mmCIF file of C-alpha atoms in Angstrom:
data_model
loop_
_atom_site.group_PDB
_atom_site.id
_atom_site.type_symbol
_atom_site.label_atom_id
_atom_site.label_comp_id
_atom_site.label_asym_id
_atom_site.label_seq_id
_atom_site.Cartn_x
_atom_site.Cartn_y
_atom_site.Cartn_z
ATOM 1 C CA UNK W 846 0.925 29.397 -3.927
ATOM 2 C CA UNK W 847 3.928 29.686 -1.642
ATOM 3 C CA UNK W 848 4.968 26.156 0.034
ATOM 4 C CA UNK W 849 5.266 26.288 3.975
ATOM 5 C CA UNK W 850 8.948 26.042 4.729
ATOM 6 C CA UNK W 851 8.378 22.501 6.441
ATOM 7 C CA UNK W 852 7.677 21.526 2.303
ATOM 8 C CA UNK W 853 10.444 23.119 1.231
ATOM 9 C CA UNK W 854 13.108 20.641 3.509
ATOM 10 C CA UNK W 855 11.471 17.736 1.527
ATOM 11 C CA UNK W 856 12.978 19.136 -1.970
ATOM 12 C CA UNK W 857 15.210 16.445 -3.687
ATOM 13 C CA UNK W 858 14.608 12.966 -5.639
ATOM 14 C CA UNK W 859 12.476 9.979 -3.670
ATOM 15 C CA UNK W 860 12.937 6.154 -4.932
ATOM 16 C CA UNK W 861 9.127 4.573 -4.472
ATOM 17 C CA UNK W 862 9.119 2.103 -1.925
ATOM 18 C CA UNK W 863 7.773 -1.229 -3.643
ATOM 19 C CA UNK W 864 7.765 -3.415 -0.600
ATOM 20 C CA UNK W 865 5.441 0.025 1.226
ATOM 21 C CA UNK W 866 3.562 1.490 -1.906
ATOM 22 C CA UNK W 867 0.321 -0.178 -3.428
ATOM 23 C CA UNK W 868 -0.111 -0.002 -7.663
ATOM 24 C CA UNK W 869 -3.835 -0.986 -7.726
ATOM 25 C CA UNK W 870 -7.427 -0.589 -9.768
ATOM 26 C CA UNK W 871 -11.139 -2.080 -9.184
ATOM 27 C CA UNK W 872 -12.704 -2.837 -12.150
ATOM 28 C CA UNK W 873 -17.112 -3.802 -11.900
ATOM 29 C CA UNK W 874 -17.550 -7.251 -12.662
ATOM 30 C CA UNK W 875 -20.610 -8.485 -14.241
ATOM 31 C CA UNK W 876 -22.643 -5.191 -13.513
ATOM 32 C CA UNK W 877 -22.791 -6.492 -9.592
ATOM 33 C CA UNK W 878 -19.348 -6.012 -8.023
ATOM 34 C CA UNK W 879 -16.268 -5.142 -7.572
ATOM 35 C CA UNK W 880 -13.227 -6.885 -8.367
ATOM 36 C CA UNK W 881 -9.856 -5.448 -6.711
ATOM 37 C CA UNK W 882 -6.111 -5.689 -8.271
ATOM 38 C CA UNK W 883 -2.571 -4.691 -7.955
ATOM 39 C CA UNK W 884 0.644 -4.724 -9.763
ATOM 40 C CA UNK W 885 3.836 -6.456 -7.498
ATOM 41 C CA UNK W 886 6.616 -5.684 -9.526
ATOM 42 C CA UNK W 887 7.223 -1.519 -10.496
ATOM 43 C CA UNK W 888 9.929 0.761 -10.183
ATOM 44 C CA UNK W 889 9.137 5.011 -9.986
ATOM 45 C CA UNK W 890 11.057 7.718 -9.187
ATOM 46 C CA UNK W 891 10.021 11.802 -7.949
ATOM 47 C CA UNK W 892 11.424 14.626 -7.352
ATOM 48 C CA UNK W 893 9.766 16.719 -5.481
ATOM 49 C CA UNK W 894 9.860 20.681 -5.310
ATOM 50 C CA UNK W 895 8.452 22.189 -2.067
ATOM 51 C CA UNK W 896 9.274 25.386 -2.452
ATOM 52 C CA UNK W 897 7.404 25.247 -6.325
ATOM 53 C CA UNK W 898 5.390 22.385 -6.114
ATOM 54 C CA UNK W 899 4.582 23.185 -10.076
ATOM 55 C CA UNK W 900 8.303 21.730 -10.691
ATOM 56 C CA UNK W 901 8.188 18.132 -9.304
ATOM 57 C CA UNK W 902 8.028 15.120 -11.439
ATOM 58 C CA UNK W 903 6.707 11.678 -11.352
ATOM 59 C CA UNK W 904 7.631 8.580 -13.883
ATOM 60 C CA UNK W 905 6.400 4.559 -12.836
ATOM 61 C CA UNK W 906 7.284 1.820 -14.672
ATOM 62 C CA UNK W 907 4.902 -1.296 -14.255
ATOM 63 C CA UNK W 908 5.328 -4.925 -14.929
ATOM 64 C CA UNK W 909 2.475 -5.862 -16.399
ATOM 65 C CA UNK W 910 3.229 -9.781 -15.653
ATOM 66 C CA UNK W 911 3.112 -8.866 -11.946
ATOM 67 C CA UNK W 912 -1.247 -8.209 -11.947
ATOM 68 C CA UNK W 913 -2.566 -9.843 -9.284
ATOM 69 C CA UNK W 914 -6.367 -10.208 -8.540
ATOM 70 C CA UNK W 915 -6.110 -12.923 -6.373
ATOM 71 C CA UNK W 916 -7.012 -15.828 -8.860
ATOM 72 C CA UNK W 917 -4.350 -17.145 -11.387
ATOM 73 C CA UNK W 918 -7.193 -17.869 -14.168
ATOM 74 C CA UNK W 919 -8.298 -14.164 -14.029
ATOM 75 C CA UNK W 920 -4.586 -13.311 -13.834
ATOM 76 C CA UNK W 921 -3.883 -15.195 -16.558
ATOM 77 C CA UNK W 922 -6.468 -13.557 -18.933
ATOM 78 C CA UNK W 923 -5.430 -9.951 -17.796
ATOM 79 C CA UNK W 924 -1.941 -11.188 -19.062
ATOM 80 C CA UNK W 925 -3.504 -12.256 -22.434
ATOM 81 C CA UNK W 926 -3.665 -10.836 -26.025
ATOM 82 C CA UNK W 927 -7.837 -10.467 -24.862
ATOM 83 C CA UNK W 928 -6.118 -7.257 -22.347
ATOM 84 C CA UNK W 929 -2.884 -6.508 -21.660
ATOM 85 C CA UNK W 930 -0.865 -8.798 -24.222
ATOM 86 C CA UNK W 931 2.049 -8.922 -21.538
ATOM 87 C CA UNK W 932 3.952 -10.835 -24.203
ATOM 88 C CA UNK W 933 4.303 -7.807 -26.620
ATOM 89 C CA UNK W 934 3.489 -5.107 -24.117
ATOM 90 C CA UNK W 935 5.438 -5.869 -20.683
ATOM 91 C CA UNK W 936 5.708 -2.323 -19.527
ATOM 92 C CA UNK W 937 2.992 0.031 -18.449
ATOM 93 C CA UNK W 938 4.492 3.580 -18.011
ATOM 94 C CA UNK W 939 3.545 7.130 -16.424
ATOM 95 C CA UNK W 940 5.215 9.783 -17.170
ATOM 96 C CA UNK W 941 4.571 13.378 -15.349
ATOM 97 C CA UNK W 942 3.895 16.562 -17.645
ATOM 98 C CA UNK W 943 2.403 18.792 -15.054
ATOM 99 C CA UNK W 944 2.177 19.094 -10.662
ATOM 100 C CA UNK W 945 -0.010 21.476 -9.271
ATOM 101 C CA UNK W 946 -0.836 22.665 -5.922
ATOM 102 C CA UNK W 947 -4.660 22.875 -5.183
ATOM 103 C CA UNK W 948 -4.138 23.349 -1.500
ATOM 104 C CA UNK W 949 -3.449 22.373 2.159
ATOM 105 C CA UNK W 950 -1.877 18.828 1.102
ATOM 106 C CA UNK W 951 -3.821 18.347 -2.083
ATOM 107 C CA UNK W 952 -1.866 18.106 -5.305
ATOM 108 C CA UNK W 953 -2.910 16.929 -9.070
ATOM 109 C CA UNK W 954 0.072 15.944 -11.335
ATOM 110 C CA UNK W 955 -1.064 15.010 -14.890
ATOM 111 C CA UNK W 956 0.670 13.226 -17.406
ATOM 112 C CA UNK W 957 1.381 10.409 -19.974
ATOM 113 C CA UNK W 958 0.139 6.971 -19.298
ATOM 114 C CA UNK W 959 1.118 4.243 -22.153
ATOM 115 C CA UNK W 960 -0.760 0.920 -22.380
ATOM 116 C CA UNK W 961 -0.723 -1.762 -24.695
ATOM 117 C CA UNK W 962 1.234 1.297 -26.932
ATOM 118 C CA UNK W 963 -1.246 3.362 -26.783
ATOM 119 C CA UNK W 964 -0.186 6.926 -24.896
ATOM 120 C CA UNK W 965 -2.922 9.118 -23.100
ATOM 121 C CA UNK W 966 -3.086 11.723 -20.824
ATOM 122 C CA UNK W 967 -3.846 10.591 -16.867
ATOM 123 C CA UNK W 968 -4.587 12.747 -14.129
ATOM 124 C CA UNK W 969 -4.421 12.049 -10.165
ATOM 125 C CA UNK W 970 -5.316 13.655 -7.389
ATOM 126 C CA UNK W 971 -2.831 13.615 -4.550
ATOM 127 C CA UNK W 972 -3.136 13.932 -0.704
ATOM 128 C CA UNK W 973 0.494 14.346 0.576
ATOM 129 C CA UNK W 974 0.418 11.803 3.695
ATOM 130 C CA UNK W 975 3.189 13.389 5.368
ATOM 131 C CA UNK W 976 7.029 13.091 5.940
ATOM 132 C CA UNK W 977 9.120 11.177 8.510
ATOM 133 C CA UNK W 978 12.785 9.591 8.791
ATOM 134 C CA UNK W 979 12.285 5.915 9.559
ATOM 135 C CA UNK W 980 13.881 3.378 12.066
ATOM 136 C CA UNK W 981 16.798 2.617 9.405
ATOM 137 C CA UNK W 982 17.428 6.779 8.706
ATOM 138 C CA UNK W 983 15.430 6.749 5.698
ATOM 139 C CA UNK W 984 13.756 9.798 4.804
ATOM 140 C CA UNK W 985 10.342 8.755 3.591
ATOM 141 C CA UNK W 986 7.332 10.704 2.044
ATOM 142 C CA UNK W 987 4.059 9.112 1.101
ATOM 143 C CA UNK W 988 1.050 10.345 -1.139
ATOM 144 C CA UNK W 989 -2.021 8.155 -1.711
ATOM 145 C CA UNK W 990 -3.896 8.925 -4.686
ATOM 146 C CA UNK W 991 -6.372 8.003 -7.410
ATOM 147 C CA UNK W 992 -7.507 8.465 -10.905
ATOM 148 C CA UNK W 993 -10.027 7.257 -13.231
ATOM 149 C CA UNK W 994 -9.463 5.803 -16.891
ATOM 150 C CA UNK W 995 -11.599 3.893 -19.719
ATOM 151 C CA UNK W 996 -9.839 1.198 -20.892
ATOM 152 C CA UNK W 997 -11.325 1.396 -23.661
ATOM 153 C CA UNK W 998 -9.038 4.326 -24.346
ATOM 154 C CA UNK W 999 -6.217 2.353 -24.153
ATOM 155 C CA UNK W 1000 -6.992 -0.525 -26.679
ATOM 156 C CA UNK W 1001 -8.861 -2.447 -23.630
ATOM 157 C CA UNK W 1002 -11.921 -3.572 -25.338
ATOM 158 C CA UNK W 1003 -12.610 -7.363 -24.871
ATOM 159 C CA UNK W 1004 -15.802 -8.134 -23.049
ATOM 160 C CA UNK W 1005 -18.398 -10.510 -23.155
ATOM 161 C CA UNK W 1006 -22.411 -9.632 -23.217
ATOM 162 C CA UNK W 1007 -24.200 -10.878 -20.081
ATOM 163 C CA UNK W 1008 -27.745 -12.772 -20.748
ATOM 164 C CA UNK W 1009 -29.074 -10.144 -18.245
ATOM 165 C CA UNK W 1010 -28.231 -7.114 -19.536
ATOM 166 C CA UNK W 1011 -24.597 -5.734 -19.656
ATOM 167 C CA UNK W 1012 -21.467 -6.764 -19.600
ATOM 168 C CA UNK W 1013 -18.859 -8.595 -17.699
ATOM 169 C CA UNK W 1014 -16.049 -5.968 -17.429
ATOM 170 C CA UNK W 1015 -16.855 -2.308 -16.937
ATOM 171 C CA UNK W 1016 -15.142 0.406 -19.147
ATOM 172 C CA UNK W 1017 -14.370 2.407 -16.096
ATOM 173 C CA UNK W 1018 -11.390 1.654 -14.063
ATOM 174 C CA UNK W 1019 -10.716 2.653 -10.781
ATOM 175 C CA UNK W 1020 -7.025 3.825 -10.573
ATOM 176 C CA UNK W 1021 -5.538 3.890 -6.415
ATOM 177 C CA UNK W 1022 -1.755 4.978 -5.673
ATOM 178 C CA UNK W 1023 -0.825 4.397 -2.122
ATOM 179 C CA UNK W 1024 2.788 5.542 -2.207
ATOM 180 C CA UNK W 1025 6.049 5.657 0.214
ATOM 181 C CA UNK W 1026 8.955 6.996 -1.241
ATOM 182 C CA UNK W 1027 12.698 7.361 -0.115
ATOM 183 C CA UNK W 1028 14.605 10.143 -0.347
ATOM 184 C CA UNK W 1029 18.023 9.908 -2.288
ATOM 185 C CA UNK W 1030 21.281 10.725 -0.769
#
């Protein structure tokens, strides 16, 4: 698929944004709803190809420490040897192995997410947001995206049985990527 030449003028490497880019997953809690989370502190890099989009790369580094749910006690467990054992494991990572077009501004890069050790293969769907140079003469692109994982997968097992039926922590996490990225001089 040939990239439109207005793609091919954002070629070159992008810095994410933290302060403008959202690391976040919802998780089902006790089989009746949904909790929400992010990650505050995470640095990621791209470089992005418009003319092949095939030969742009992606790599995020997340500090696990920085989970927030919105309540220190559940925050505090996530950061426990029960999940993410932030003591031995500070560092999530994604690393890309493949981009792909699939059309108008939908793109799917897959590659190597590593939890707790453990490295899988993770695959997002991508809807390129746009491109624009902001107030400060920043050249900024942003992508939202999401993904789906078992943590289970990852060494993610604790849980607890539920007198009703169930349990209180789904296997199925909800990956969401709402990214802003600068381009590099």
């Amino acid at each position: 698929m040939t990239a439109t030449p207005d793609l091919a003028t954002l070629t070159g490497d992008y810095t994410v944004d933290p302060a403008h880019t959202t690391i976040g997953f919802t998780a089902r809690h006790a089989m009746v709803t949904n909790v929400k989370g992010k990650f505050l502190d995470f640095t990621g890099t791209l470089h992005l190809d418009g003319t092949d989009p095939s030969r742009s790369t992606a790599s995020l580094d997340i500090t696990m420490d920085s989970i927030d749910t919105g309540s220190p006690d559940r925050d505090g467990h996530l950061k426990s040897s029960d999940f993410f054992n932030t003591g031995e494991y500070p560092t999530t990572t994604f690393r890309s192995t493949k981009a792909e077009s699939l059309g108008g501004d939908d793109y799917r890069i897959t590659g190597d997410l590593s939890i707790l050790g453990t490295t899988k293969p993770l695959t997002i769907d991508l809807e390129f947001n746009g491109a624009a140079k902001d107030p400060f003469g920043n050249e900024r692109v942003g992508f939202e995206g999401k993904a789906e994982i078992k943590r289970s997968e990852w060494g993610l097992t604790w849980n607890a049985a539920l007198e009703t039926g169930g349990v209180l922590v789904s296997d199925k996490i909800k990956l969401n990527f709402d990214i802003s990225a600068i381009r590099q001089a």
